[in-house]
Every structure is written in C-alpha cells, then in structure tokens.
C-alpha cells in the first residue's frame, strides 16, 4: 500500500507521471480525510462530489495514452470567495448564501486547464474580514493542531484543510494577512504574491488595492509550483502584469537580510524566540544580517484600518438585494436595500461599511482617507529605500507573521481592536504591494506552530522561494 499521507503537489506529480497512483485513488483518500475530520474542524463549507467524476475521467484519459497534465490528480481546496463556474460562492456571508458563480475566476480557469481537481470550498471570515474565521456566517473553523484554538483568518478554512491533510494544497486571499496569518497558525506555508502578480478577476473584492490571491501549501516548493500556475497578466484585471526579473549577480547564497526592529514588549515570548533563532539559522546559512528600522511601519495598522474599510464600503455597495443573492423586499427601493443588507451582512461587515463611509464622508475625507493615502506612500517609500539596489539594499526582510500563535476560540471575538492588532505585522506588505511569505518555524519544544515572515522586493517571489527552501532545508 502506498502511503498517501501528507503528499505534496511535487510528490503527487511524480507519482502520477510514473503511474504509481491514479487520480481516483487520490480523491478517494482526500474524501476519506474530509469525512473523518471535517465535522470537527469545519475547514470545508462544501465538498464537491463531482471531483470524483473529474478524477475518473483523468484516469481514463491517461489509460487511453494521453499525457497527464501537470495538475492531474492534484486536489485543491478553494477559499469561498473565488468563483468556480456553477458552484456556490458565498464569501461566508448570508447575503450570498445561495449565489452560484456564473463564470470561473482567472486562477480557476488556469488551474482547470492544467488539470487540477477542486475538492471543495473552504470557510472564511465573512467577505474576508477577520483574523480567526469566527466572523463566518456558517460557523467557525477550528485549528487542526489544537481544537480549542482558532485556525486564523480570514483564509482559516484553507489553512486548516492543508494542515489536516484534506487536500494537496489550497488557494486563499490576502488583503491584510489572510493567507499568511492562518498559514502561520496552522503550521503551513502561505504566500501573498506581489500586488498584480496574480489576476483578481473572479475574486469577490474586499479592498481592491490590497487584495491578492495566493497559495497555501505544505512546502515552499509547492507554493512556488502553485504560484507559477496562477500568476501572469490577465486582460480581465488591468492591474495584473507579467513578472520579468533580472537575477541578481550574487545568486541566492549570500543574501542581505534585514531584521525588522519591532517593539518586543507587545509580542509573545515564543515569537521573539523564533525570530532570534531564525536570525541564527540565516547566519549559519551564510547570509548577511542587519537591523532595519522602517520607521513608518508603526503607522501601518492605523493606515490599513482606514483605507481597507473605505474600499470595503465601496465594494460591498453592489450587494443590494437587486442583483445578487439574498432579496428582502420592503415598501420601496430604499427599504429593499436596507432590509436586504441588514439581514444579509454580519456584525463585522456592517462595522466596516460604517467605518468606511465615515472616513470617506465630506468633512472627514481629508482628515482620514486622504491622510492615510499619504501615509501609505510613505510606507512604500520606506520599503523602497530599504530594498534600493543602488544603495546596496536588502534582498529580504524578516519579521514575525503575527504577534501571538493561534489564540483560543472566543478570546478576541468580542473585542474588535484586539482582533485588528493581530494584523500588525502583515498589513504593511499589502499597503506597499510587496510579496511576503509565512513559513513555519520548527522547534520541538513549542506546543503551537509559529510562523515567521519574509518580505521581498516587488516581483521577487523567487527570493522568497529560494530563501524559504533554504530556511526549511528543503534542498536536502
Ligand atoms: N485580518 C485582516 C482584516 O481583518 C486581514 C483580512 C484579509 O487579509 N482578508 O482585515
């Protein structure tokens, strides 16, 4: 019997190629895992039964002599805000509970063409707003490694599905940390690509200038494989572009890595210890280490929590009971809007719409929104300076993924500000549009997983992959 536990994309591809395993066997295995574990963990909102049919057809295709496509047999879990034609897509909101997608997101189309099999849609915070998946309208997702704790958010379902081995890999979306933070909490890899590296067409928008789709995987190598399969310019997303990079002469053996100087007092001891130890690991690998201040990052959380709700309030205006999903009729059009939105949106979603309309309103626009945009530019400039090649700049920056490991279910649910604070290390990469990855820091003495984060210059995902593999010693 072949052991199918914890198969990576890479390994599955090799096995399919050698015909050591069929797509059908793989999908049956994942269905079994879901059957055994999902009731407890609630990573999936829905499992797609037709995945089995797709697998059978792939096997037939191979038997008839066709070449296997690169993603044949690769079972993927998809966050519930990425459209798959004909499937429900709710963004974990009641307002879209029965909405069926009428087209494929570009990332889905690309993966379909490569032969990937979609196993199901995963739970998330409503409209991707939250850091624990507790804001889902359809129940929370538990952390597979400690059921009393959250899986993180907003892509908690995707991270949990990977962590509990209920898929080969998953897609999430990251507006302020929603791929990296749950990946860190669940002990897996999460990559937020450079803004524009991956098409957002078919992603239910949260905050359009910050959103990116990205992979959640078991290894850094898999993150690279999945990223390469979804990246690239798309005519349907005018902010997307093709990555063209000129390699640095020093290759990746001796990188210059900046250690972000943060205030250690507010950060959990084990996170600080993980950073200290990671510095040693990087030094032992032969990299050059130096402290980096990035002064303006202290404003990044405030800046994010102004710009993000402003964009949320605009993006969510389309859910009005006329065009999509839930309809709750009143006496007139205005009442239709009000009743539908009051019924369909959860508490956090309403809070952010109100915050967003407030910071955009006449009289407050200049004081909040405009000022936050200016701060955003300063944050971007701070990174630009740190990465500036002409001044012998950095190749990457190391910082924690989050200030604590996975917290207990309910611990922060009633205190939005505490919840927002858990995004302190992740939001700056979104504000600046930079690529960033969360990688598990491995330590036998730790009872909970801890993620560390690397941020690289724009479109330098290649540095993140190489550094990540070195850090995790995936080369061996
Ligand atoms: N936790 C952050 C928030 O609540 C990030 C969300 C996200 O990246 N989608 O806004």
Tab-separated table of C-alpha atoms and ligand atoms in Angstrom:
chain	number	residue	atom	x	y	z
A	1	UNK	CA	0.000	0.000	0.000
A	2	UNK	CA	1.302	3.432	-0.883
A	3	UNK	CA	1.148	5.905	1.952
A	4	UNK	CA	-0.841	8.886	0.794
A	5	UNK	CA	-0.425	10.923	3.968
A	6	UNK	CA	0.849	14.476	3.577
A	7	UNK	CA	1.538	14.212	-0.109
A	8	UNK	CA	2.879	17.391	-1.639
A	9	UNK	CA	1.994	18.679	-5.087
A	10	UNK	CA	5.518	17.851	-6.189
A	11	UNK	CA	5.393	14.250	-4.972
A	12	UNK	CA	1.906	13.709	-6.389
A	13	UNK	CA	3.064	14.970	-9.774
A	14	UNK	CA	5.940	12.487	-9.744
A	15	UNK	CA	3.671	9.612	-8.747
A	16	UNK	CA	1.059	10.427	-11.375
A	17	UNK	CA	3.745	10.653	-14.017
A	18	UNK	CA	5.127	7.250	-13.090
A	19	UNK	CA	1.581	5.918	-12.864
A	20	UNK	CA	2.131	4.810	-9.288
A	21	UNK	CA	-1.218	6.263	-8.322
A	22	UNK	CA	-4.448	7.272	-10.040
A	23	UNK	CA	-6.422	10.475	-9.675
A	24	UNK	CA	-9.320	8.396	-8.377
A	25	UNK	CA	-7.251	6.929	-5.551
A	26	UNK	CA	-6.072	10.368	-4.571
A	27	UNK	CA	-9.524	11.905	-4.488
A	28	UNK	CA	-10.900	8.913	-2.530
A	29	UNK	CA	-8.154	9.433	0.029
A	30	UNK	CA	-8.985	13.134	0.488
A	31	UNK	CA	-12.713	12.426	0.630
A	32	UNK	CA	-11.992	9.995	3.464
A	33	UNK	CA	-9.956	12.562	5.371
A	34	UNK	CA	-12.743	15.111	4.956
A	35	UNK	CA	-15.302	12.577	6.121
A	36	UNK	CA	-13.298	11.796	9.246
A	37	UNK	CA	-12.176	15.262	10.207
A	38	UNK	CA	-14.299	17.980	8.703
A	39	UNK	CA	-17.233	17.642	11.070
A	40	UNK	CA	-14.965	18.585	13.933
A	41	UNK	CA	-12.737	21.135	12.258
A	42	UNK	CA	-15.103	22.651	9.693
A	43	UNK	CA	-12.478	23.615	7.158
A	44	UNK	CA	-14.807	22.980	4.218
A	45	UNK	CA	-18.203	24.590	3.771
A	46	UNK	CA	-18.918	22.211	0.912
A	47	UNK	CA	-17.174	19.307	-0.743
A	48	UNK	CA	-17.654	18.968	-4.485
A	49	UNK	CA	-18.891	15.444	-5.179
A	50	UNK	CA	-18.140	15.807	-8.885
A	51	UNK	CA	-14.406	15.851	-8.049
A	52	UNK	CA	-14.582	12.081	-8.185
A	53	UNK	CA	-16.033	12.145	-11.706
A	54	UNK	CA	-13.290	14.501	-12.841
A	55	UNK	CA	-10.704	12.153	-11.354
A	56	UNK	CA	-12.198	9.147	-13.142
A	57	UNK	CA	-12.089	10.989	-16.452
A	58	UNK	CA	-8.452	11.894	-15.896
A	59	UNK	CA	-7.582	8.262	-15.256
A	60	UNK	CA	-9.388	7.260	-18.444
A	61	UNK	CA	-7.505	9.889	-20.385
A	62	UNK	CA	-4.182	8.551	-19.150
A	63	UNK	CA	-5.191	4.955	-19.864
A	64	UNK	CA	-6.042	5.920	-23.413
A	65	UNK	CA	-2.470	7.045	-23.849
A	66	UNK	CA	-2.750	10.829	-23.332
A	67	UNK	CA	-0.077	12.686	-21.443
A	68	UNK	CA	-1.048	13.667	-17.931
A	69	UNK	CA	-1.495	17.421	-17.496
A	70	UNK	CA	0.743	18.913	-14.787
A	71	UNK	CA	-2.027	19.161	-12.172
A	72	UNK	CA	-3.761	15.831	-12.833
A	73	UNK	CA	-4.732	14.311	-9.510
A	74	UNK	CA	-3.861	17.461	-7.562
A	75	UNK	CA	-6.770	18.091	-5.182
A	76	UNK	CA	-7.156	21.743	-4.276
A	77	UNK	CA	-9.267	23.456	-1.633
A	78	UNK	CA	-10.586	26.844	-2.732
A	79	UNK	CA	-11.468	29.738	-0.469
A	80	UNK	CA	-15.161	30.568	-0.681
A	81	UNK	CA	-14.553	33.964	-2.309
A	82	UNK	CA	-13.011	32.641	-5.545
A	83	UNK	CA	-15.545	31.896	-8.276
A	84	UNK	CA	-15.846	28.419	-9.781
A	85	UNK	CA	-18.451	28.299	-12.528
A	86	UNK	CA	-21.613	26.506	-11.468
A	87	UNK	CA	-20.575	26.235	-7.818
A	88	UNK	CA	-21.877	28.165	-4.891
A	89	UNK	CA	-19.653	31.024	-3.756
A	90	UNK	CA	-20.799	32.808	-0.618
A	91	UNK	CA	-17.760	34.586	0.868
A	92	UNK	CA	-19.172	33.004	4.051
A	93	UNK	CA	-21.945	35.599	4.005
A	94	UNK	CA	-25.688	35.085	4.305
A	95	UNK	CA	-26.187	37.684	1.615
A	96	UNK	CA	-24.562	35.340	-0.914
A	97	UNK	CA	-25.599	32.063	0.679
A	98	UNK	CA	-27.291	30.715	-2.436
A	99	UNK	CA	-25.246	32.522	-5.040
A	100	UNK	CA	-23.876	30.329	-7.811
A	101	UNK	CA	-20.919	31.568	-9.796
A	102	UNK	CA	-21.644	32.133	-13.473
A	103	UNK	CA	-18.022	32.193	-14.559
A	104	UNK	CA	-14.587	30.976	-13.475
A	105	UNK	CA	-12.067	33.223	-11.785
A	106	UNK	CA	-8.933	33.507	-13.903
A	107	UNK	CA	-6.914	31.488	-11.376
A	108	UNK	CA	-9.544	28.731	-11.548
A	109	UNK	CA	-9.534	28.732	-15.326
A	110	UNK	CA	-5.759	28.425	-15.352
A	111	UNK	CA	-5.792	25.580	-12.851
A	112	UNK	CA	-8.617	23.795	-14.675
A	113	UNK	CA	-6.589	23.961	-17.870
A	114	UNK	CA	-3.657	22.433	-16.004
A	115	UNK	CA	-5.831	19.539	-14.829
A	116	UNK	CA	-6.344	20.486	-11.159
A	117	UNK	CA	-9.281	18.995	-9.282
A	118	UNK	CA	-11.299	21.254	-6.982
A	119	UNK	CA	-12.248	19.365	-3.868
A	120	UNK	CA	-14.432	21.955	-2.225
A	121	UNK	CA	-14.835	25.487	-0.942
A	122	UNK	CA	-13.389	26.494	2.381
A	123	UNK	CA	-14.685	28.524	5.296
A	124	UNK	CA	-13.548	32.092	5.863
A	125	UNK	CA	-14.408	35.259	7.742
A	126	UNK	CA	-17.354	36.964	6.053
A	127	UNK	CA	-16.066	38.808	2.959
A	128	UNK	CA	-12.533	38.039	4.209
A	129	UNK	CA	-12.862	40.431	7.147
A	130	UNK	CA	-11.298	38.967	10.248
A	131	UNK	CA	-8.333	37.104	11.654
A	132	UNK	CA	-9.910	33.985	13.131
A	133	UNK	CA	-12.713	32.703	10.847
A	134	UNK	CA	-15.048	33.484	13.745
A	135	UNK	CA	-16.785	36.055	11.518
A	136	UNK	CA	-18.054	33.358	9.157
A	137	UNK	CA	-21.853	33.232	8.953
A	138	UNK	CA	-21.631	29.456	8.799
A	139	UNK	CA	-19.685	28.524	11.933
A	140	UNK	CA	-16.054	28.722	12.959
A	141	UNK	CA	-13.102	26.682	11.742
A	142	UNK	CA	-11.032	25.045	14.471
A	143	UNK	CA	-7.277	24.731	14.416
A	144	UNK	CA	-6.482	21.112	13.448
A	145	UNK	CA	-3.455	21.161	15.761
A	146	UNK	CA	-5.407	22.344	18.818
A	147	UNK	CA	-9.167	22.203	18.627
A	148	UNK	CA	-9.625	24.829	21.336
A	149	UNK	CA	-7.888	27.385	19.190
A	150	UNK	CA	-8.715	29.317	16.034
A	151	UNK	CA	-7.267	28.409	12.645
A	152	UNK	CA	-6.612	32.080	11.936
A	153	UNK	CA	-8.263	34.107	9.228
A	154	UNK	CA	-9.648	35.059	7.044
A	155	UNK	CA	-8.487	32.041	4.994
A	156	UNK	CA	-8.783	29.790	8.083
A	157	UNK	CA	-10.627	27.047	6.211
A	158	UNK	CA	-7.981	26.819	3.501
A	159	UNK	CA	-5.103	26.725	6.005
A	160	UNK	CA	-6.880	24.135	8.149
A	161	UNK	CA	-7.643	21.975	5.087
A	162	UNK	CA	-3.937	21.907	4.187
A	163	UNK	CA	-2.843	21.360	7.772
A	164	UNK	CA	-5.259	18.450	8.326
A	165	UNK	CA	-4.192	16.905	5.020
A	166	UNK	CA	-7.644	17.218	3.460
A	167	UNK	CA	-6.169	18.449	0.147
A	168	UNK	CA	-2.832	18.694	-1.625
A	169	UNK	CA	-2.854	22.490	-1.355
A	170	UNK	CA	-5.249	25.424	-1.205
A	171	UNK	CA	-5.913	28.900	-2.502
A	172	UNK	CA	-6.577	31.797	-0.162
A	173	UNK	CA	-6.784	35.552	-0.496
A	174	UNK	CA	-4.766	38.121	1.409
A	175	UNK	CA	-5.822	41.735	1.907
A	176	UNK	CA	-4.024	42.344	5.190
A	177	UNK	CA	-2.585	38.967	6.121
A	178	UNK	CA	-5.379	36.493	5.443
A	179	UNK	CA	-3.114	33.945	3.767
A	180	UNK	CA	-0.029	34.344	5.939
A	181	UNK	CA	-1.579	34.529	9.398
A	182	UNK	CA	-3.757	31.377	9.157
A	183	UNK	CA	-0.849	29.558	7.495
A	184	UNK	CA	1.295	30.540	10.485
A	185	UNK	CA	-1.374	29.433	12.962
A	186	UNK	CA	-1.817	26.055	11.253
A	187	UNK	CA	1.864	25.253	10.643
A	188	UNK	CA	1.833	25.509	6.846
A	189	UNK	CA	3.219	27.828	4.151
A	190	UNK	CA	1.292	30.885	2.926
A	191	UNK	CA	2.349	33.254	0.154
A	192	UNK	CA	0.902	36.657	-0.596
A	193	UNK	CA	2.160	37.492	-4.085
A	194	UNK	CA	3.199	40.973	-5.242
A	195	UNK	CA	0.156	43.113	-5.997
A	196	UNK	CA	-0.559	42.484	-9.678
A	197	UNK	CA	1.325	39.194	-9.955
A	198	UNK	CA	-1.913	37.180	-9.867
A	199	UNK	CA	-5.185	38.157	-11.526
A	200	UNK	CA	-8.003	39.172	-9.179
A	201	UNK	CA	-10.682	38.532	-11.808
A	202	UNK	CA	-13.335	36.379	-10.167
A	203	UNK	CA	-12.219	37.081	-6.616
A	204	UNK	CA	-15.038	38.636	-4.587
A	205	UNK	CA	-13.462	42.007	-3.844
A	206	UNK	CA	-12.789	43.128	-0.302
A	207	UNK	CA	-10.353	46.036	-0.703
A	208	UNK	CA	-9.256	46.109	-4.325
A	209	UNK	CA	-5.955	47.954	-3.903
A	210	UNK	CA	-4.810	45.392	-1.318
A	211	UNK	CA	-6.342	42.029	-2.362
A	212	UNK	CA	-4.238	39.211	-3.826
A	213	UNK	CA	-4.934	35.508	-4.340
A	214	UNK	CA	-2.153	33.146	-3.281
A	215	UNK	CA	-1.202	29.580	-2.378
A	216	UNK	CA	-1.331	27.812	0.992
A	217	UNK	CA	0.815	24.682	0.863
A	218	UNK	CA	2.766	22.037	2.776
A	219	UNK	CA	6.166	23.019	1.365
A	220	UNK	CA	7.788	26.129	-0.088
A	221	UNK	CA	8.405	24.200	-3.293
A	222	UNK	CA	4.659	23.603	-3.623
A	223	UNK	CA	3.960	27.309	-3.082
A	224	UNK	CA	6.276	28.003	-5.986
A	225	UNK	CA	4.589	25.408	-8.218
A	226	UNK	CA	1.103	26.710	-7.439
A	227	UNK	CA	2.135	30.356	-7.759
A	228	UNK	CA	3.663	29.684	-11.177
A	229	UNK	CA	0.428	28.033	-12.265
A	230	UNK	CA	-1.762	31.030	-11.356
A	231	UNK	CA	0.435	34.083	-11.983
A	232	UNK	CA	0.595	36.307	-15.037
A	233	UNK	CA	-1.033	39.157	-16.873
A	234	UNK	CA	-4.749	38.864	-17.448
A	235	UNK	CA	-6.683	41.175	-19.744
A	236	UNK	CA	-9.613	40.915	-17.351
A	237	UNK	CA	-7.639	42.509	-14.497
A	238	UNK	CA	-5.935	45.699	-15.590
A	239	UNK	CA	-3.715	45.728	-12.501
A	240	UNK	CA	-2.135	42.372	-13.387
A	241	UNK	CA	1.229	42.141	-15.111
A	242	UNK	CA	3.782	39.549	-16.161
A	243	UNK	CA	6.790	39.175	-13.935
A	244	UNK	CA	10.079	39.953	-15.613
A	245	UNK	CA	13.053	39.905	-13.301
A	246	UNK	CA	16.723	40.325	-13.782
A	247	UNK	CA	18.575	37.989	-11.463
A	248	UNK	CA	20.968	39.494	-9.002
A	249	UNK	CA	24.576	38.533	-9.641
A	250	UNK	CA	25.167	37.017	-6.217
A	251	UNK	CA	22.501	34.305	-6.762
A	252	UNK	CA	20.856	33.274	-3.526
A	253	UNK	CA	23.771	32.000	-1.465
A	254	UNK	CA	24.620	35.200	0.295
A	255	UNK	CA	21.615	37.410	0.672
A	256	UNK	CA	21.361	40.590	2.633
A	257	UNK	CA	18.525	40.163	5.076
A	258	UNK	CA	17.113	42.979	7.169
A	259	UNK	CA	15.742	42.175	10.606
A	260	UNK	CA	12.767	44.405	11.268
A	261	UNK	CA	13.212	46.192	14.589
A	262	UNK	CA	9.849	45.963	16.309
A	263	UNK	CA	8.786	46.654	19.866
A	264	UNK	CA	9.217	43.279	21.530
A	265	UNK	CA	7.095	44.087	24.554
A	266	UNK	CA	3.768	43.518	22.873
A	267	UNK	CA	4.859	40.304	21.208
A	268	UNK	CA	4.561	36.811	22.626
A	269	UNK	CA	7.831	35.391	24.017
A	270	UNK	CA	7.835	32.358	21.779
A	271	UNK	CA	7.517	34.589	18.705
A	272	UNK	CA	10.501	36.683	19.811
A	273	UNK	CA	12.450	33.469	20.446
A	274	UNK	CA	11.550	32.190	16.980
A	275	UNK	CA	12.857	35.408	15.422
A	276	UNK	CA	16.102	35.235	17.426
A	277	UNK	CA	16.646	31.638	16.436
A	278	UNK	CA	15.768	32.346	12.807
A	279	UNK	CA	18.486	35.005	12.734
A	280	UNK	CA	20.977	32.316	13.793
A	281	UNK	CA	19.665	29.905	11.151
A	282	UNK	CA	20.081	32.579	8.468
A	283	UNK	CA	23.581	33.445	9.655
A	284	UNK	CA	24.552	29.780	9.589
A	285	UNK	CA	23.284	29.590	6.032
A	286	UNK	CA	25.825	32.272	5.196
A	287	UNK	CA	23.538	35.286	4.796
A	288	UNK	CA	24.391	38.786	5.843
A	289	UNK	CA	22.144	40.080	8.604
A	290	UNK	CA	21.485	43.678	9.540
A	291	UNK	CA	18.827	45.519	11.524
A	292	UNK	CA	16.271	47.565	9.575
A	293	UNK	CA	14.145	50.237	11.194
A	294	UNK	CA	11.333	51.066	8.720
A	295	UNK	CA	10.074	53.878	10.887
A	296	UNK	CA	6.726	54.420	9.161
A	297	UNK	CA	5.580	50.853	9.733
A	298	UNK	CA	4.348	51.889	13.156
A	299	UNK	CA	1.502	53.627	11.319
A	300	UNK	CA	0.669	50.730	9.045
A	301	UNK	CA	-2.147	49.249	11.125
A	302	UNK	CA	-3.956	52.594	11.504
A	303	UNK	CA	-3.416	53.323	7.850
A	304	UNK	CA	-4.767	49.900	6.840
A	305	UNK	CA	-7.849	50.224	9.030
A	306	UNK	CA	-8.781	53.446	7.213
A	307	UNK	CA	-8.025	52.529	3.602
A	308	UNK	CA	-9.363	48.981	3.819
A	309	UNK	CA	-12.863	49.861	5.193
A	310	UNK	CA	-13.110	52.749	2.704
A	311	UNK	CA	-12.661	50.279	-0.141
A	312	UNK	CA	-14.866	47.693	1.562
A	313	UNK	CA	-17.734	50.181	1.811
A	314	UNK	CA	-17.498	50.864	-1.923
A	315	UNK	CA	-17.078	47.219	-2.967
A	316	UNK	CA	-19.932	45.936	-0.854
A	317	UNK	CA	-22.378	48.526	-2.191
A	318	UNK	CA	-23.204	46.097	-5.006
A	319	UNK	CA	-24.963	43.718	-2.604
A	320	UNK	CA	-28.295	45.452	-2.613
A	321	UNK	CA	-30.951	42.767	-2.984
A	322	UNK	CA	-31.392	43.608	-6.654
A	323	UNK	CA	-28.508	41.969	-8.404
A	324	UNK	CA	-27.021	39.211	-6.260
A	325	UNK	CA	-28.114	36.674	-3.726
A	326	UNK	CA	-30.449	37.495	-0.867
A	327	UNK	CA	-33.542	39.570	-1.541
A	328	UNK	CA	-35.585	41.043	1.264
A	329	UNK	CA	-38.326	43.273	-0.075
A	330	UNK	CA	-39.639	46.394	1.635
A	331	UNK	CA	-42.174	49.086	0.698
A	332	UNK	CA	-39.867	50.857	-1.734
A	333	UNK	CA	-36.398	50.575	-3.276
A	334	UNK	CA	-34.582	52.143	-0.340
A	335	UNK	CA	-36.282	49.779	2.050
A	336	UNK	CA	-35.327	46.849	-0.193
A	337	UNK	CA	-31.689	47.870	0.150
A	338	UNK	CA	-31.889	48.408	3.859
A	339	UNK	CA	-33.723	45.222	4.703
A	340	UNK	CA	-31.534	43.062	2.472
A	341	UNK	CA	-28.300	44.468	3.826
A	342	UNK	CA	-29.427	44.418	7.458
A	343	UNK	CA	-30.408	40.790	7.099
A	344	UNK	CA	-27.566	39.631	4.899
A	345	UNK	CA	-24.489	41.232	6.457
A	346	UNK	CA	-22.937	40.163	9.737
A	347	UNK	CA	-21.814	42.463	12.529
A	348	UNK	CA	-18.169	42.936	11.484
A	349	UNK	CA	-19.132	43.567	7.882
A	350	UNK	CA	-21.574	46.267	8.945
A	351	UNK	CA	-18.992	47.789	11.261
A	352	UNK	CA	-16.501	48.124	8.428
A	353	UNK	CA	-19.032	49.543	5.990
A	354	UNK	CA	-19.848	52.209	8.569
A	355	UNK	CA	-16.192	52.954	9.266
A	356	UNK	CA	-15.534	53.134	5.540
A	357	UNK	CA	-18.372	55.500	4.718
A	358	UNK	CA	-17.338	57.666	7.678
A	359	UNK	CA	-13.709	58.097	6.579
A	360	UNK	CA	-14.878	58.895	3.050
A	361	UNK	CA	-17.597	61.330	4.026
A	362	UNK	CA	-17.400	65.053	3.285
A	363	UNK	CA	-15.653	66.787	6.158
A	364	UNK	CA	-13.732	63.683	7.232
A	365	UNK	CA	-12.227	62.611	3.911
A	366	UNK	CA	-9.188	64.885	4.253
A	367	UNK	CA	-8.567	64.053	7.881
A	368	UNK	CA	-8.763	60.280	7.439
A	369	UNK	CA	-8.784	58.820	3.951
A	370	UNK	CA	-6.531	61.339	2.250
A	371	UNK	CA	-4.074	61.342	5.123
A	372	UNK	CA	-3.994	57.530	5.209
A	373	UNK	CA	-3.184	57.505	1.490
A	374	UNK	CA	-0.263	59.828	2.163
A	375	UNK	CA	0.978	57.578	4.952
A	376	UNK	CA	0.658	54.631	2.591
A	377	UNK	CA	3.004	56.375	0.178
A	378	UNK	CA	5.500	56.950	2.981
A	379	UNK	CA	5.366	53.264	3.939
A	380	UNK	CA	6.007	52.317	0.323
A	381	UNK	CA	8.936	54.742	0.184
A	382	UNK	CA	10.410	53.313	3.369
A	383	UNK	CA	10.468	49.858	1.782
A	384	UNK	CA	11.776	51.272	-1.485
A	385	UNK	CA	14.728	52.763	0.350
A	386	UNK	CA	15.427	49.554	2.265
A	387	UNK	CA	15.388	47.482	-0.933
A	388	UNK	CA	17.215	50.052	-3.092
A	389	UNK	CA	19.809	48.176	-5.118
A	390	UNK	CA	21.784	51.309	-5.889
A	391	UNK	CA	22.426	51.713	-2.219
A	392	UNK	CA	23.370	48.098	-1.662
A	393	UNK	CA	19.851	47.425	-0.395
A	394	UNK	CA	18.306	44.398	1.222
A	395	UNK	CA	17.192	41.227	-0.553
A	396	UNK	CA	14.581	40.393	2.057
A	397	UNK	CA	13.208	41.464	5.422
A	398	UNK	CA	12.439	39.121	8.317
A	399	UNK	CA	9.648	39.781	10.804
A	400	UNK	CA	7.055	37.765	12.695
A	401	UNK	CA	3.887	36.752	10.872
A	402	UNK	CA	1.747	37.590	13.898
A	403	UNK	CA	2.347	38.785	17.470
A	404	UNK	CA	0.977	35.555	19.007
A	405	UNK	CA	0.476	31.937	17.988
A	406	UNK	CA	-3.110	30.715	17.434
A	407	UNK	CA	-5.322	32.179	20.152
A	408	UNK	CA	-8.235	30.490	21.879
A	409	UNK	CA	-11.648	30.425	20.235
A	410	UNK	CA	-13.646	33.328	21.688
A	411	UNK	CA	-10.600	35.049	23.169
A	412	UNK	CA	-10.753	38.102	20.898
A	413	UNK	CA	-14.163	37.691	19.293
A	414	UNK	CA	-15.848	40.379	21.399
A	415	UNK	CA	-13.049	42.923	21.106
A	416	UNK	CA	-12.547	44.108	17.515
A	417	UNK	CA	-9.478	46.198	18.380
A	418	UNK	CA	-7.665	43.199	19.864
A	419	UNK	CA	-8.537	41.255	16.735
A	420	UNK	CA	-7.226	44.074	14.496
A	421	UNK	CA	-3.958	44.118	16.448
A	422	UNK	CA	-3.196	40.586	15.348
A	423	UNK	CA	-2.651	42.003	11.827
A	424	UNK	CA	0.152	44.318	12.925
A	425	UNK	CA	2.940	42.514	11.055
A	426	UNK	CA	1.055	41.507	7.931
A	427	UNK	CA	-0.684	44.654	6.675
A	428	UNK	CA	2.424	46.591	5.606
A	429	UNK	CA	3.188	44.166	2.744
A	430	UNK	CA	-0.335	44.741	1.395
A	431	UNK	CA	-0.120	48.521	1.746
A	432	UNK	CA	3.173	48.510	-0.161
A	433	UNK	CA	2.096	45.750	-2.595
A	434	UNK	CA	5.101	43.605	-1.706
A	435	UNK	CA	5.343	39.796	-1.841
A	436	UNK	CA	5.537	38.090	1.548
A	437	UNK	CA	5.545	34.532	2.794
A	438	UNK	CA	4.865	32.889	6.147
A	439	UNK	CA	6.977	29.836	6.884
A	440	UNK	CA	6.700	27.549	9.923
A	441	UNK	CA	9.499	27.931	12.425
A	442	UNK	CA	10.205	24.417	13.604
A	443	UNK	CA	11.027	23.794	17.251
A	444	UNK	CA	10.260	20.580	19.104
A	445	UNK	CA	9.784	22.436	22.385
A	446	UNK	CA	6.948	24.563	21.023
A	447	UNK	CA	3.452	23.214	21.502
A	448	UNK	CA	1.860	25.541	18.935
A	449	UNK	CA	3.050	26.357	15.421
A	450	UNK	CA	4.771	29.697	14.904
A	451	UNK	CA	5.172	31.383	11.530
A	452	UNK	CA	7.970	33.721	10.559
A	453	UNK	CA	7.595	36.109	7.666
A	454	UNK	CA	9.912	37.119	4.844
A	455	UNK	CA	9.123	40.146	2.684
A	456	UNK	CA	10.962	40.618	-0.626
A	457	UNK	CA	11.181	43.464	-3.164
A	458	UNK	CA	8.368	43.817	-5.704
A	459	UNK	CA	8.031	40.782	-8.016
A	460	UNK	CA	10.880	38.977	-6.265
A	461	UNK	CA	8.870	35.922	-5.234
A	462	UNK	CA	11.893	33.965	-6.473
A	463	UNK	CA	13.914	35.257	-3.489
A	464	UNK	CA	11.153	34.176	-1.094
A	465	UNK	CA	11.054	30.691	-2.585
A	466	UNK	CA	14.785	30.200	-2.502
A	467	UNK	CA	15.228	31.640	0.950
A	468	UNK	CA	12.235	29.671	2.218
A	469	UNK	CA	13.641	26.395	0.907
A	470	UNK	CA	16.995	27.121	2.495
A	471	UNK	CA	15.371	28.045	5.785
A	472	UNK	CA	13.292	24.869	5.786
A	473	UNK	CA	16.142	22.841	4.334
A	474	UNK	CA	14.011	21.545	1.550
A	475	UNK	CA	17.089	21.124	-0.582
A	476	UNK	CA	18.234	18.050	1.287
B	1	LIG	N1	-7.314	40.290	9.305
B	1	LIG	C1	-7.320	41.345	8.356
B	1	LIG	C2	-8.657	42.041	8.358
B	1	LIG	O1	-9.470	41.690	9.121
B	1	LIG	C3	-6.934	40.856	7.007
B	1	LIG	C4	-8.032	40.297	6.210
B	1	LIG	C5	-7.600	39.788	4.872
B	1	LIG	O2	-6.398	39.728	4.580
B	1	LIG	N2	-8.541	39.446	4.043
B	1	LIG	O3	-8.901	42.940	7.611
